[in-house]
C-alpha cells in the first residue's frame, strides 16, 4: 500500500479497533489493573502502556516520523523527564536563550539541586552553541519558532553540531506542531511537545509528549515510570480525538496567520510584526527550508502612543488569554505576563516592549478577526 497522507494519519494512525461492538472510535480503557501472570507487558497507567496511552503514543510517533513516542500529563512533565533521562550530576547542557518560561524556570530552579550545569545562548547564530560546548556537555536544547518573538533556529545546523560532538539534541516543537515541522527528519534526536497547545487545540487538555528513536525513548520511559508524569487514559482519548483534526486545523491556522501578519505589517498603527512567514523576517529563508508551514503564532508591536491594555480590552472576539494554540484567537501581553518578573530594562534588552502583543491566530474567518482588530483600533486611537 502507498504511504498515507498526513490527514489520514491524523484520523487513523494508532486507533484501537473496537472488536467487541464495532464502534467507529477507539474505546476508552480506564482500568488501572490488568492481569499479571508472568508474561509481558505488565500493563499499568504509570508504565505508559494502557491501550489508550499506546494508541496516542503511536499516533504522535507517526506524525513526528519517530520510532516511538510517550504521552505525558503536561508539557513540563515531558520536558523535565526527557532532560533528566539524559543528564546526571556533573553534566552540562547548552540551552537556547528563548525557551518557554516554565522550561526556563525548571532549569534555573532545579538543576542546581541535581548538580547539573548549563549555559544559555542566542540561538539565531548556531556558532553560539558551539562556543558554549564543554567537555562535560551532554545535551543541546532548542525551541523554534520561539516564544514570544518567533525567532528561528537552524535545526539542521544544531543537529549537525550535536552529532559532531556526540551530544543529544532536543527540540521543543510545540509552536510548529508536527504538521509544520518534523525535526527528526532534520537530524534532531528528541522532539518534545506541550500537547496542551496545537495537538490538543481546543484549550481543554493539559498534556505533553516526547518522541524519538526506540533506543532513546526506552531511556525516557525508564525515567518516566519513576517520575510518574504519565497521561491519564481519559485525556489520552481526548487527545486522540483532537489530533484527528490536527492537520486540518493547522492548515487553517497557517493560512489565517499569513493573512493577518501581512495585514498587520501594512497597518499604520503597527510598528513591527514578528512572523516567520513574512519575507522580511530575518530567518525567513531558514524557516521556509525547515518548516512545512509557518504556523499560527506571531507577535506584533503597537505604535507607542497606543495603550496596549486598552486595545486588548476593546477586542470583542479575540480573547486575552494566558495560553495559546486553540481554535479561538487569543492575545497576550508578555510584559505583564510571561516576562513580568524581568525589569523594564531586561525586557527592553531582549526586545519585549510594553507594546508587544503575542497573537495566537485561531481558525475563525479571516475577515472576522480583522474586523475585530479594526473596531478595537477605532476605540483606542488617540
Ligand atoms: C505551554 C508550553 C510548554 C509547557 O507545557 P504545559 O503543557 O503547560 O506543561 C512548553 N513549551 C512551550 C513552547 C509551550 O508553549
mmCIF file of C-alpha atoms and ligand atoms in Angstrom:
data_model
loop_
_atom_site.group_PDB
_atom_site.id
_atom_site.type_symbol
_atom_site.label_atom_id
_atom_site.label_comp_id
_atom_site.label_asym_id
_atom_site.label_seq_id
_atom_site.Cartn_x
_atom_site.Cartn_y
_atom_site.Cartn_z
ATOM 1 C CA UNK A 1 0.000 0.000 0.000
ATOM 2 C CA UNK A 2 1.115 3.555 -0.703
ATOM 3 C CA UNK A 3 2.135 5.746 2.227
ATOM 4 C CA UNK A 4 -0.844 7.558 3.764
ATOM 5 C CA UNK A 5 -1.197 11.332 3.613
ATOM 6 C CA UNK A 6 -0.977 13.440 6.753
ATOM 7 C CA UNK A 7 -4.743 13.925 7.154
ATOM 8 C CA UNK A 8 -5.332 10.161 7.006
ATOM 9 C CA UNK A 9 -2.549 9.610 9.533
ATOM 10 C CA UNK A 10 -4.157 12.141 11.884
ATOM 11 C CA UNK A 11 -7.520 10.391 11.614
ATOM 12 C CA UNK A 12 -6.451 6.754 11.693
ATOM 13 C CA UNK A 13 -2.970 6.000 12.957
ATOM 14 C CA UNK A 14 -2.780 4.307 16.335
ATOM 15 C CA UNK A 15 -6.552 3.859 16.636
ATOM 16 C CA UNK A 16 -7.860 0.915 18.637
ATOM 17 C CA UNK A 17 -10.264 -1.299 16.699
ATOM 18 C CA UNK A 18 -13.395 -1.952 18.751
ATOM 19 C CA UNK A 19 -13.589 -5.722 18.225
ATOM 20 C CA UNK A 20 -16.407 -6.130 20.719
ATOM 21 C CA UNK A 21 -19.021 -3.775 19.287
ATOM 22 C CA UNK A 22 -17.508 -2.445 16.061
ATOM 23 C CA UNK A 23 -17.761 1.186 17.210
ATOM 24 C CA UNK A 24 -16.177 3.807 14.965
ATOM 25 C CA UNK A 25 -13.736 5.234 17.527
ATOM 26 C CA UNK A 26 -11.164 3.889 19.968
ATOM 27 C CA UNK A 27 -12.853 2.641 23.142
ATOM 28 C CA UNK A 28 -11.598 4.166 26.418
ATOM 29 C CA UNK A 29 -9.939 1.687 28.751
ATOM 30 C CA UNK A 30 -9.887 3.225 32.214
ATOM 31 C CA UNK A 31 -8.595 0.133 34.029
ATOM 32 C CA UNK A 32 -5.634 0.587 36.356
ATOM 33 C CA UNK A 33 -5.429 -3.151 36.912
ATOM 34 C CA UNK A 34 -4.551 -5.732 34.251
ATOM 35 C CA UNK A 35 -3.747 -9.422 34.637
ATOM 36 C CA UNK A 36 -0.191 -10.249 35.529
ATOM 37 C CA UNK A 37 0.614 -13.886 35.056
ATOM 38 C CA UNK A 38 4.308 -13.575 34.449
ATOM 39 C CA UNK A 39 4.023 -12.618 30.786
ATOM 40 C CA UNK A 40 4.704 -9.174 29.335
ATOM 41 C CA UNK A 41 3.711 -6.440 29.003
ATOM 42 C CA UNK A 42 2.929 -5.503 32.571
ATOM 43 C CA UNK A 43 0.147 -3.067 31.807
ATOM 44 C CA UNK A 44 -0.253 -0.151 34.188
ATOM 45 C CA UNK A 45 -1.042 3.536 33.513
ATOM 46 C CA UNK A 46 2.217 4.761 35.048
ATOM 47 C CA UNK A 47 4.038 2.462 32.609
ATOM 48 C CA UNK A 48 2.610 4.397 29.638
ATOM 49 C CA UNK A 49 1.220 1.145 28.209
ATOM 50 C CA UNK A 50 -2.539 1.056 28.640
ATOM 51 C CA UNK A 51 -4.404 0.662 25.332
ATOM 52 C CA UNK A 52 -5.251 4.387 25.073
ATOM 53 C CA UNK A 53 -1.733 5.508 26.037
ATOM 54 C CA UNK A 54 -0.262 3.186 23.414
ATOM 55 C CA UNK A 55 -2.755 4.451 20.837
ATOM 56 C CA UNK A 56 -1.883 8.118 21.325
ATOM 57 C CA UNK A 57 1.843 7.334 21.520
ATOM 58 C CA UNK A 58 1.661 5.590 18.130
ATOM 59 C CA UNK A 59 -0.254 8.453 16.538
ATOM 60 C CA UNK A 60 2.236 11.070 17.740
ATOM 61 C CA UNK A 61 5.207 8.890 16.730
ATOM 62 C CA UNK A 62 3.813 8.550 13.194
ATOM 63 C CA UNK A 63 3.307 12.316 12.880
ATOM 64 C CA UNK A 64 6.820 13.056 14.167
ATOM 65 C CA UNK A 65 8.370 10.369 11.910
ATOM 66 C CA UNK A 66 9.727 8.824 15.106
ATOM 67 C CA UNK A 67 10.097 5.175 16.087
ATOM 68 C CA UNK A 68 8.308 5.787 19.374
ATOM 69 C CA UNK A 69 6.557 8.450 21.457
ATOM 70 C CA UNK A 70 5.200 8.660 25.006
ATOM 71 C CA UNK A 71 2.296 10.802 26.248
ATOM 72 C CA UNK A 72 2.793 12.855 29.422
ATOM 73 C CA UNK A 73 0.462 14.654 31.820
ATOM 74 C CA UNK A 74 1.842 18.083 30.813
ATOM 75 C CA UNK A 75 4.401 19.687 28.549
ATOM 76 C CA UNK A 76 6.637 20.330 31.535
ATOM 77 C CA UNK A 77 6.409 16.668 32.612
ATOM 78 C CA UNK A 78 7.601 15.777 29.096
ATOM 79 C CA UNK A 79 10.425 18.349 29.144
ATOM 80 C CA UNK A 80 11.682 17.558 32.662
ATOM 81 C CA UNK A 81 11.571 13.793 32.131
ATOM 82 C CA UNK A 82 13.303 13.993 28.734
ATOM 83 C CA UNK A 83 16.100 16.198 30.080
ATOM 84 C CA UNK A 84 16.702 14.153 33.223
ATOM 85 C CA UNK A 85 16.661 10.922 31.206
ATOM 86 C CA UNK A 86 19.922 12.032 29.570
ATOM 87 C CA UNK A 87 21.572 14.078 32.340
ATOM 88 C CA UNK A 88 23.257 13.239 35.583
ATOM 89 C CA UNK A 89 25.307 15.061 38.202
ATOM 90 C CA UNK A 90 28.283 16.834 36.663
ATOM 91 C CA UNK A 91 26.802 17.019 33.131
ATOM 92 C CA UNK A 92 26.304 20.242 31.201
ATOM 93 C CA UNK A 93 23.573 21.432 28.810
ATOM 94 C CA UNK A 94 23.513 24.239 26.247
ATOM 95 C CA UNK A 95 20.086 25.884 26.034
ATOM 96 C CA UNK A 96 18.798 28.432 23.594
ATOM 97 C CA UNK A 97 18.065 31.771 25.332
ATOM 98 C CA UNK A 98 14.474 31.972 24.260
ATOM 99 C CA UNK A 99 12.803 28.897 25.700
ATOM 100 C CA UNK A 100 9.357 28.558 27.211
ATOM 101 C CA UNK A 101 9.158 30.321 30.601
ATOM 102 C CA UNK A 102 8.210 27.161 32.504
ATOM 103 C CA UNK A 103 11.117 25.239 30.971
ATOM 104 C CA UNK A 104 13.494 28.095 31.827
ATOM 105 C CA UNK A 105 12.195 28.080 35.394
ATOM 106 C CA UNK A 106 12.680 24.304 35.651
ATOM 107 C CA UNK A 107 16.301 24.634 34.585
ATOM 108 C CA UNK A 108 17.303 27.566 36.780
ATOM 109 C CA UNK A 109 15.397 26.363 39.881
ATOM 110 C CA UNK A 110 16.041 22.597 39.753
ATOM 111 C CA UNK A 111 19.361 21.904 38.024
ATOM 112 C CA UNK A 112 21.435 23.321 40.874
ATOM 113 C CA UNK A 113 19.958 20.702 43.236
ATOM 114 C CA UNK A 114 20.907 17.933 40.803
ATOM 115 C CA UNK A 115 24.420 19.283 40.229
ATOM 116 C CA UNK A 116 23.738 19.769 36.507
ATOM 117 C CA UNK A 117 25.457 22.707 34.797
ATOM 118 C CA UNK A 118 24.019 24.782 31.957
ATOM 119 C CA UNK A 119 24.565 27.744 29.701
ATOM 120 C CA UNK A 120 22.068 29.796 27.757
ATOM 121 C CA UNK A 121 22.974 31.281 24.392
ATOM 122 C CA UNK A 122 21.423 33.164 21.496
ATOM 123 C CA UNK A 123 20.009 30.585 19.093
ATOM 124 C CA UNK A 124 19.914 32.747 15.977
ATOM 125 C CA UNK A 125 23.597 32.172 15.232
ATOM 126 C CA UNK A 126 24.477 28.470 15.552
ATOM 127 C CA UNK A 127 28.140 29.310 16.228
ATOM 128 C CA UNK A 128 26.985 30.491 19.671
ATOM 129 C CA UNK A 129 26.086 26.922 20.609
ATOM 130 C CA UNK A 130 29.475 25.596 19.576
ATOM 131 C CA UNK A 131 31.195 28.263 21.666
ATOM 132 C CA UNK A 132 29.385 27.014 24.779
ATOM 133 C CA UNK A 133 30.132 23.296 24.357
ATOM 134 C CA UNK A 134 32.410 21.959 27.109
ATOM 135 C CA UNK A 135 33.996 18.627 27.936
ATOM 136 C CA UNK A 136 31.009 17.621 30.081
ATOM 137 C CA UNK A 137 28.271 18.858 27.703
ATOM 138 C CA UNK A 138 25.682 16.146 27.017
ATOM 139 C CA UNK A 139 22.631 17.886 25.538
ATOM 140 C CA UNK A 140 21.767 20.809 23.241
ATOM 141 C CA UNK A 141 18.205 22.053 23.662
ATOM 142 C CA UNK A 142 16.409 24.433 21.286
ATOM 143 C CA UNK A 143 12.928 25.840 20.682
ATOM 144 C CA UNK A 144 11.951 27.081 17.238
ATOM 145 C CA UNK A 145 9.881 29.057 16.390
ATOM 146 C CA UNK A 146 10.419 30.609 19.802
ATOM 147 C CA UNK A 147 8.103 32.335 22.226
ATOM 148 C CA UNK A 148 7.225 35.211 22.024
ATOM 149 C CA UNK A 149 9.419 36.708 19.272
ATOM 150 C CA UNK A 150 9.197 33.817 16.782
ATOM 151 C CA UNK A 151 12.941 33.595 16.283
ATOM 152 C CA UNK A 152 14.043 30.746 14.046
ATOM 153 C CA UNK A 153 16.931 28.437 14.916
ATOM 154 C CA UNK A 154 18.578 26.427 12.126
ATOM 155 C CA UNK A 155 17.539 22.903 13.166
ATOM 156 C CA UNK A 156 19.796 21.030 10.731
ATOM 157 C CA UNK A 157 22.826 23.045 11.801
ATOM 158 C CA UNK A 158 22.162 22.366 15.502
ATOM 159 C CA UNK A 159 21.552 18.655 14.852
ATOM 160 C CA UNK A 160 24.830 18.518 12.893
ATOM 161 C CA UNK A 161 26.699 20.210 15.717
ATOM 162 C CA UNK A 162 25.266 17.729 18.222
ATOM 163 C CA UNK A 163 26.389 14.815 16.024
ATOM 164 C CA UNK A 164 29.874 16.296 15.647
ATOM 165 C CA UNK A 165 30.338 16.430 19.428
ATOM 166 C CA UNK A 166 28.352 13.270 20.274
ATOM 167 C CA UNK A 167 25.589 15.165 22.087
ATOM 168 C CA UNK A 168 21.856 14.510 22.343
ATOM 169 C CA UNK A 169 19.853 17.201 20.522
ATOM 170 C CA UNK A 170 16.385 18.139 21.790
ATOM 171 C CA UNK A 171 13.754 20.484 20.464
ATOM 172 C CA UNK A 172 10.563 21.908 21.903
ATOM 173 C CA UNK A 173 8.411 21.529 18.772
ATOM 174 C CA UNK A 174 5.226 22.913 20.341
ATOM 175 C CA UNK A 175 4.810 26.110 18.307
ATOM 176 C CA UNK A 176 5.214 24.393 14.935
ATOM 177 C CA UNK A 177 3.314 21.152 15.726
ATOM 178 C CA UNK A 178 4.374 18.027 13.797
ATOM 179 C CA UNK A 179 2.292 19.263 10.849
ATOM 180 C CA UNK A 180 4.566 22.257 10.271
ATOM 181 C CA UNK A 181 7.881 20.770 11.381
ATOM 182 C CA UNK A 182 9.311 17.253 11.698
ATOM 183 C CA UNK A 183 12.674 17.802 13.427
ATOM 184 C CA UNK A 184 13.731 14.126 13.462
ATOM 185 C CA UNK A 185 13.850 14.315 9.651
ATOM 186 C CA UNK A 186 16.443 17.073 10.111
ATOM 187 C CA UNK A 187 18.624 15.016 12.452
ATOM 188 C CA UNK A 188 17.249 16.003 15.889
ATOM 189 C CA UNK A 189 17.228 13.165 18.449
ATOM 190 C CA UNK A 190 14.300 14.093 20.694
ATOM 191 C CA UNK A 191 11.202 16.144 19.825
ATOM 192 C CA UNK A 192 9.037 17.410 22.694
ATOM 193 C CA UNK A 193 5.526 18.886 22.769
ATOM 194 C CA UNK A 194 3.257 20.663 25.105
ATOM 195 C CA UNK A 195 0.194 18.843 23.725
ATOM 196 C CA UNK A 196 -1.803 21.444 25.659
ATOM 197 C CA UNK A 197 -1.278 23.621 22.588
ATOM 198 C CA UNK A 198 -1.841 22.600 18.928
ATOM 199 C CA UNK A 199 -2.062 18.832 19.492
ATOM 200 C CA UNK A 200 -4.961 19.395 21.910
ATOM 201 C CA UNK A 201 -6.066 22.521 20.100
ATOM 202 C CA UNK A 202 -9.313 23.240 21.963
ATOM 203 C CA UNK A 203 -7.970 24.802 25.188
ATOM 204 C CA UNK A 204 -9.284 21.924 27.297
ATOM 205 C CA UNK A 205 -6.447 19.346 27.530
ATOM 206 C CA UNK A 206 -3.246 19.534 29.581
ATOM 207 C CA UNK A 207 -0.755 17.062 28.100
ATOM 208 C CA UNK A 208 2.742 16.586 26.741
ATOM 209 C CA UNK A 209 4.672 14.204 24.509
ATOM 210 C CA UNK A 210 8.224 13.083 23.794
ATOM 211 C CA UNK A 211 9.209 11.405 20.505
ATOM 212 C CA UNK A 212 12.460 9.811 19.334
ATOM 213 C CA UNK A 213 14.213 6.574 18.421
ATOM 214 C CA UNK A 214 13.218 3.413 20.292
ATOM 215 C CA UNK A 215 16.612 3.392 21.994
ATOM 216 C CA UNK A 216 16.253 6.928 23.325
ATOM 217 C CA UNK A 217 12.591 6.503 24.209
ATOM 218 C CA UNK A 218 13.489 3.461 26.318
ATOM 219 C CA UNK A 219 15.609 5.818 28.427
ATOM 220 C CA UNK A 220 12.794 8.366 28.657
ATOM 221 C CA UNK A 221 10.438 5.521 29.641
ATOM 222 C CA UNK A 222 12.758 4.367 32.438
ATOM 223 C CA UNK A 223 12.809 7.875 33.958
ATOM 224 C CA UNK A 224 9.118 8.377 33.212
ATOM 225 C CA UNK A 225 7.965 5.447 35.336
ATOM 226 C CA UNK A 226 9.943 6.833 38.289
ATOM 227 C CA UNK A 227 8.784 10.439 37.927
ATOM 228 C CA UNK A 228 5.145 9.443 37.366
ATOM 229 C CA UNK A 229 4.263 12.043 34.744
ATOM 230 C CA UNK A 230 2.098 9.805 32.523
ATOM 231 C CA UNK A 231 -1.087 10.980 30.803
ATOM 232 C CA UNK A 232 -4.416 9.615 32.086
ATOM 233 C CA UNK A 233 -6.425 7.358 29.785
ATOM 234 C CA UNK A 234 -9.338 9.740 29.571
ATOM 235 C CA UNK A 235 -7.014 12.566 28.472
ATOM 236 C CA UNK A 236 -5.268 10.178 26.055
ATOM 237 C CA UNK A 237 -8.655 9.508 24.474
ATOM 238 C CA UNK A 238 -9.461 13.237 24.253
ATOM 239 C CA UNK A 239 -6.052 13.938 22.730
ATOM 240 C CA UNK A 240 -6.597 11.235 20.114
ATOM 241 C CA UNK A 241 -9.927 12.867 19.270
ATOM 242 C CA UNK A 242 -8.211 16.250 18.937
ATOM 243 C CA UNK A 243 -5.371 15.064 16.734
ATOM 244 C CA UNK A 244 -7.838 13.660 14.185
ATOM 245 C CA UNK A 245 -8.330 17.281 13.046
ATOM 246 C CA UNK A 246 -4.768 18.481 13.697
ATOM 247 C CA UNK A 247 -3.670 18.804 10.059
ATOM 248 C CA UNK A 248 -6.974 20.429 9.128
ATOM 249 C CA UNK A 249 -6.718 22.934 11.969
ATOM 250 C CA UNK A 250 -3.050 23.742 11.421
ATOM 251 C CA UNK A 251 -3.628 24.411 7.705
ATOM 252 C CA UNK A 252 -6.264 26.975 8.653
ATOM 253 C CA UNK A 253 -4.075 28.474 11.427
ATOM 254 C CA UNK A 254 -1.258 28.829 8.863
ATOM 255 C CA UNK A 255 -3.462 30.460 6.227
ATOM 256 C CA UNK A 256 -5.097 32.860 8.692
ATOM 257 C CA UNK A 257 -1.798 33.850 10.323
ATOM 258 C CA UNK A 258 -0.170 34.653 6.974
ATOM 259 C CA UNK A 259 -3.045 36.951 6.017
ATOM 260 C CA UNK A 260 -3.116 38.571 9.466
ATOM 261 C CA UNK A 261 0.673 39.085 9.510
ATOM 262 C CA UNK A 262 0.552 40.831 6.128
ATOM 263 C CA UNK A 263 -2.432 42.918 7.179
ATOM 264 C CA UNK A 264 -0.778 43.991 10.443
ATOM 265 C CA UNK A 265 2.546 44.693 8.751
ATOM 266 C CA UNK A 266 0.854 47.116 6.363
ATOM 267 C CA UNK A 267 -1.122 48.802 9.159
ATOM 268 C CA UNK A 268 -0.124 52.366 10.150
ATOM 269 C CA UNK A 269 -0.811 51.698 13.868
ATOM 270 C CA UNK A 270 1.599 48.745 13.987
ATOM 271 C CA UNK A 271 5.310 49.267 14.466
ATOM 272 C CA UNK A 272 6.563 45.755 13.842
ATOM 273 C CA UNK A 273 5.326 42.214 13.170
ATOM 274 C CA UNK A 274 7.264 39.063 14.093
ATOM 275 C CA UNK A 275 6.140 36.153 11.902
ATOM 276 C CA UNK A 276 8.423 33.645 10.128
ATOM 277 C CA UNK A 277 6.146 33.636 7.076
ATOM 278 C CA UNK A 278 6.926 37.284 6.331
ATOM 279 C CA UNK A 279 9.675 37.814 3.745
ATOM 280 C CA UNK A 280 11.356 40.401 5.963
ATOM 281 C CA UNK A 281 11.633 38.041 8.956
ATOM 282 C CA UNK A 282 15.421 37.804 9.454
ATOM 283 C CA UNK A 283 15.359 33.994 9.153
ATOM 284 C CA UNK A 284 12.527 33.595 6.664
ATOM 285 C CA UNK A 285 14.716 31.517 4.339
ATOM 286 C CA UNK A 286 15.666 29.037 7.074
ATOM 287 C CA UNK A 287 12.036 28.835 8.200
ATOM 288 C CA UNK A 288 10.992 28.140 4.626
ATOM 289 C CA UNK A 289 13.557 25.364 4.298
ATOM 290 C CA UNK A 290 12.808 23.594 7.583
ATOM 291 C CA UNK A 291 9.060 24.170 8.058
ATOM 292 C CA UNK A 292 6.135 22.814 6.051
ATOM 293 C CA UNK A 293 4.045 25.822 7.141
ATOM 294 C CA UNK A 294 4.771 28.932 9.206
ATOM 295 C CA UNK A 295 2.265 28.329 11.998
ATOM 296 C CA UNK A 296 -0.448 30.278 13.771
ATOM 297 C CA UNK A 297 1.709 32.185 16.282
ATOM 298 C CA UNK A 298 3.007 35.730 15.842
ATOM 299 C CA UNK A 299 3.811 38.834 17.835
ATOM 300 C CA UNK A 300 3.297 42.455 16.926
ATOM 301 C CA UNK A 301 4.211 45.791 18.429
ATOM 302 C CA UNK A 302 1.642 48.559 18.614
ATOM 303 C CA UNK A 303 2.707 52.121 17.913
ATOM 304 C CA UNK A 304 3.993 53.540 21.197
ATOM 305 C CA UNK A 305 1.229 56.158 21.519
ATOM 306 C CA UNK A 306 -1.404 53.392 21.760
ATOM 307 C CA UNK A 307 -2.384 51.783 25.059
ATOM 308 C CA UNK A 308 -1.860 48.023 24.688
ATOM 309 C CA UNK A 309 -4.073 47.151 27.643
ATOM 310 C CA UNK A 310 -6.935 49.310 26.378
ATOM 311 C CA UNK A 311 -6.518 47.689 22.952
ATOM 312 C CA UNK A 312 -6.919 44.208 24.432
ATOM 313 C CA UNK A 313 -9.952 45.279 26.435
ATOM 314 C CA UNK A 314 -11.549 46.723 23.318
ATOM 315 C CA UNK A 315 -11.401 43.402 21.451
ATOM 316 C CA UNK A 316 -14.735 41.596 21.253
ATOM 317 C CA UNK A 317 -13.981 38.198 19.711
ATOM 318 C CA UNK A 318 -10.235 37.787 20.278
ATOM 319 C CA UNK A 319 -9.731 36.755 23.905
ATOM 320 C CA UNK A 320 -6.929 37.970 26.162
ATOM 321 C CA UNK A 321 -5.541 34.633 27.354
ATOM 322 C CA UNK A 322 -2.524 33.094 29.069
ATOM 323 C CA UNK A 323 -2.444 30.043 26.837
ATOM 324 C CA UNK A 324 -2.319 29.621 23.071
ATOM 325 C CA UNK A 325 -2.921 27.449 20.019
ATOM 326 C CA UNK A 326 -6.637 26.844 20.485
ATOM 327 C CA UNK A 327 -9.192 27.096 17.678
ATOM 328 C CA UNK A 328 -10.084 30.541 19.054
ATOM 329 C CA UNK A 329 -7.887 33.608 18.507
ATOM 330 C CA UNK A 330 -6.203 34.760 21.711
ATOM 331 C CA UNK A 331 -3.838 37.559 22.641
ATOM 332 C CA UNK A 332 -1.364 38.101 25.470
ATOM 333 C CA UNK A 333 0.913 40.890 26.645
ATOM 334 C CA UNK A 334 4.289 39.313 27.539
ATOM 335 C CA UNK A 335 5.491 42.351 29.543
ATOM 336 C CA UNK A 336 2.810 41.824 32.220
ATOM 337 C CA UNK A 337 2.529 38.024 31.994
ATOM 338 C CA UNK A 338 5.314 35.655 30.885
ATOM 339 C CA UNK A 339 8.056 38.285 31.317
ATOM 340 C CA UNK A 340 6.616 40.264 34.244
ATOM 341 C CA UNK A 341 9.442 39.210 36.575
ATOM 342 C CA UNK A 342 12.103 40.911 34.446
ATOM 343 C CA UNK A 343 12.921 44.586 34.916
ATOM 344 C CA UNK A 344 11.847 47.033 32.216
ATOM 345 C CA UNK A 345 15.471 47.271 31.102
ATOM 346 C CA UNK A 346 15.921 43.487 30.929
ATOM 347 C CA UNK A 347 12.759 43.287 28.845
ATOM 348 C CA UNK A 348 13.982 46.043 26.543
ATOM 349 C CA UNK A 349 17.292 44.185 26.052
ATOM 350 C CA UNK A 350 15.507 41.100 24.726
ATOM 351 C CA UNK A 351 13.062 43.078 22.605
ATOM 352 C CA UNK A 352 9.938 42.754 24.740
ATOM 353 C CA UNK A 353 8.384 46.196 24.989
ATOM 354 C CA UNK A 354 5.205 47.254 26.779
ATOM 355 C CA UNK A 355 3.550 47.466 23.362
ATOM 356 C CA UNK A 356 4.345 43.929 22.280
ATOM 357 C CA UNK A 357 1.404 41.536 21.941
ATOM 358 C CA UNK A 358 1.630 37.804 21.300
ATOM 359 C CA UNK A 359 -1.136 36.708 18.999
ATOM 360 C CA UNK A 360 -2.366 33.128 18.647
ATOM 361 C CA UNK A 361 -4.352 33.253 15.419
ATOM 362 C CA UNK A 362 -7.395 30.971 15.546
ATOM 363 C CA UNK A 363 -9.387 29.265 12.826
ATOM 364 C CA UNK A 364 -12.210 31.822 12.655
ATOM 365 C CA UNK A 365 -12.990 33.613 9.382
ATOM 366 C CA UNK A 366 -10.137 35.944 8.455
ATOM 367 C CA UNK A 367 -12.418 38.931 7.926
ATOM 368 C CA UNK A 368 -13.958 38.499 11.401
ATOM 369 C CA UNK A 369 -10.511 38.537 13.033
ATOM 370 C CA UNK A 370 -9.521 41.635 11.041
ATOM 371 C CA UNK A 371 -12.850 43.362 11.776
ATOM 372 C CA UNK A 372 -12.361 42.770 15.497
ATOM 373 C CA UNK A 373 -8.894 44.339 15.398
ATOM 374 C CA UNK A 374 -10.182 47.276 13.334
ATOM 375 C CA UNK A 375 -13.026 48.071 15.733
ATOM 376 C CA UNK A 376 -10.604 47.856 18.681
ATOM 377 C CA UNK A 377 -8.176 50.252 16.935
ATOM 378 C CA UNK A 378 -11.039 52.731 16.429
ATOM 379 C CA UNK A 379 -11.733 52.682 20.170
ATOM 380 C CA UNK A 380 -8.143 53.221 21.336
ATOM 381 C CA UNK A 381 -6.819 55.549 18.633
ATOM 382 C CA UNK A 382 -5.751 58.878 20.156
HETATM 383 C C1 LIG B 1 2.875 25.671 27.075
HETATM 384 C C2 LIG B 1 4.227 25.339 26.645
HETATM 385 C C3 LIG B 1 5.027 24.434 27.377
HETATM 386 C C4 LIG B 1 4.586 23.854 28.701
HETATM 387 O O1 LIG B 1 3.548 22.976 28.555
HETATM 388 P P1 LIG B 1 2.461 22.655 29.684
HETATM 389 O O2 LIG B 1 1.539 21.740 28.960
HETATM 390 O O3 LIG B 1 1.856 23.956 30.105
HETATM 391 O O4 LIG B 1 3.178 21.990 30.819
HETATM 392 C C5 LIG B 1 6.274 24.115 26.877
HETATM 393 N N1 LIG B 1 6.743 24.661 25.734
HETATM 394 C C6 LIG B 1 6.008 25.535 25.023
HETATM 395 C C7 LIG B 1 6.585 26.108 23.767
HETATM 396 C C8 LIG B 1 4.735 25.901 25.435
HETATM 397 O O5 LIG B 1 4.038 26.781 24.719
#
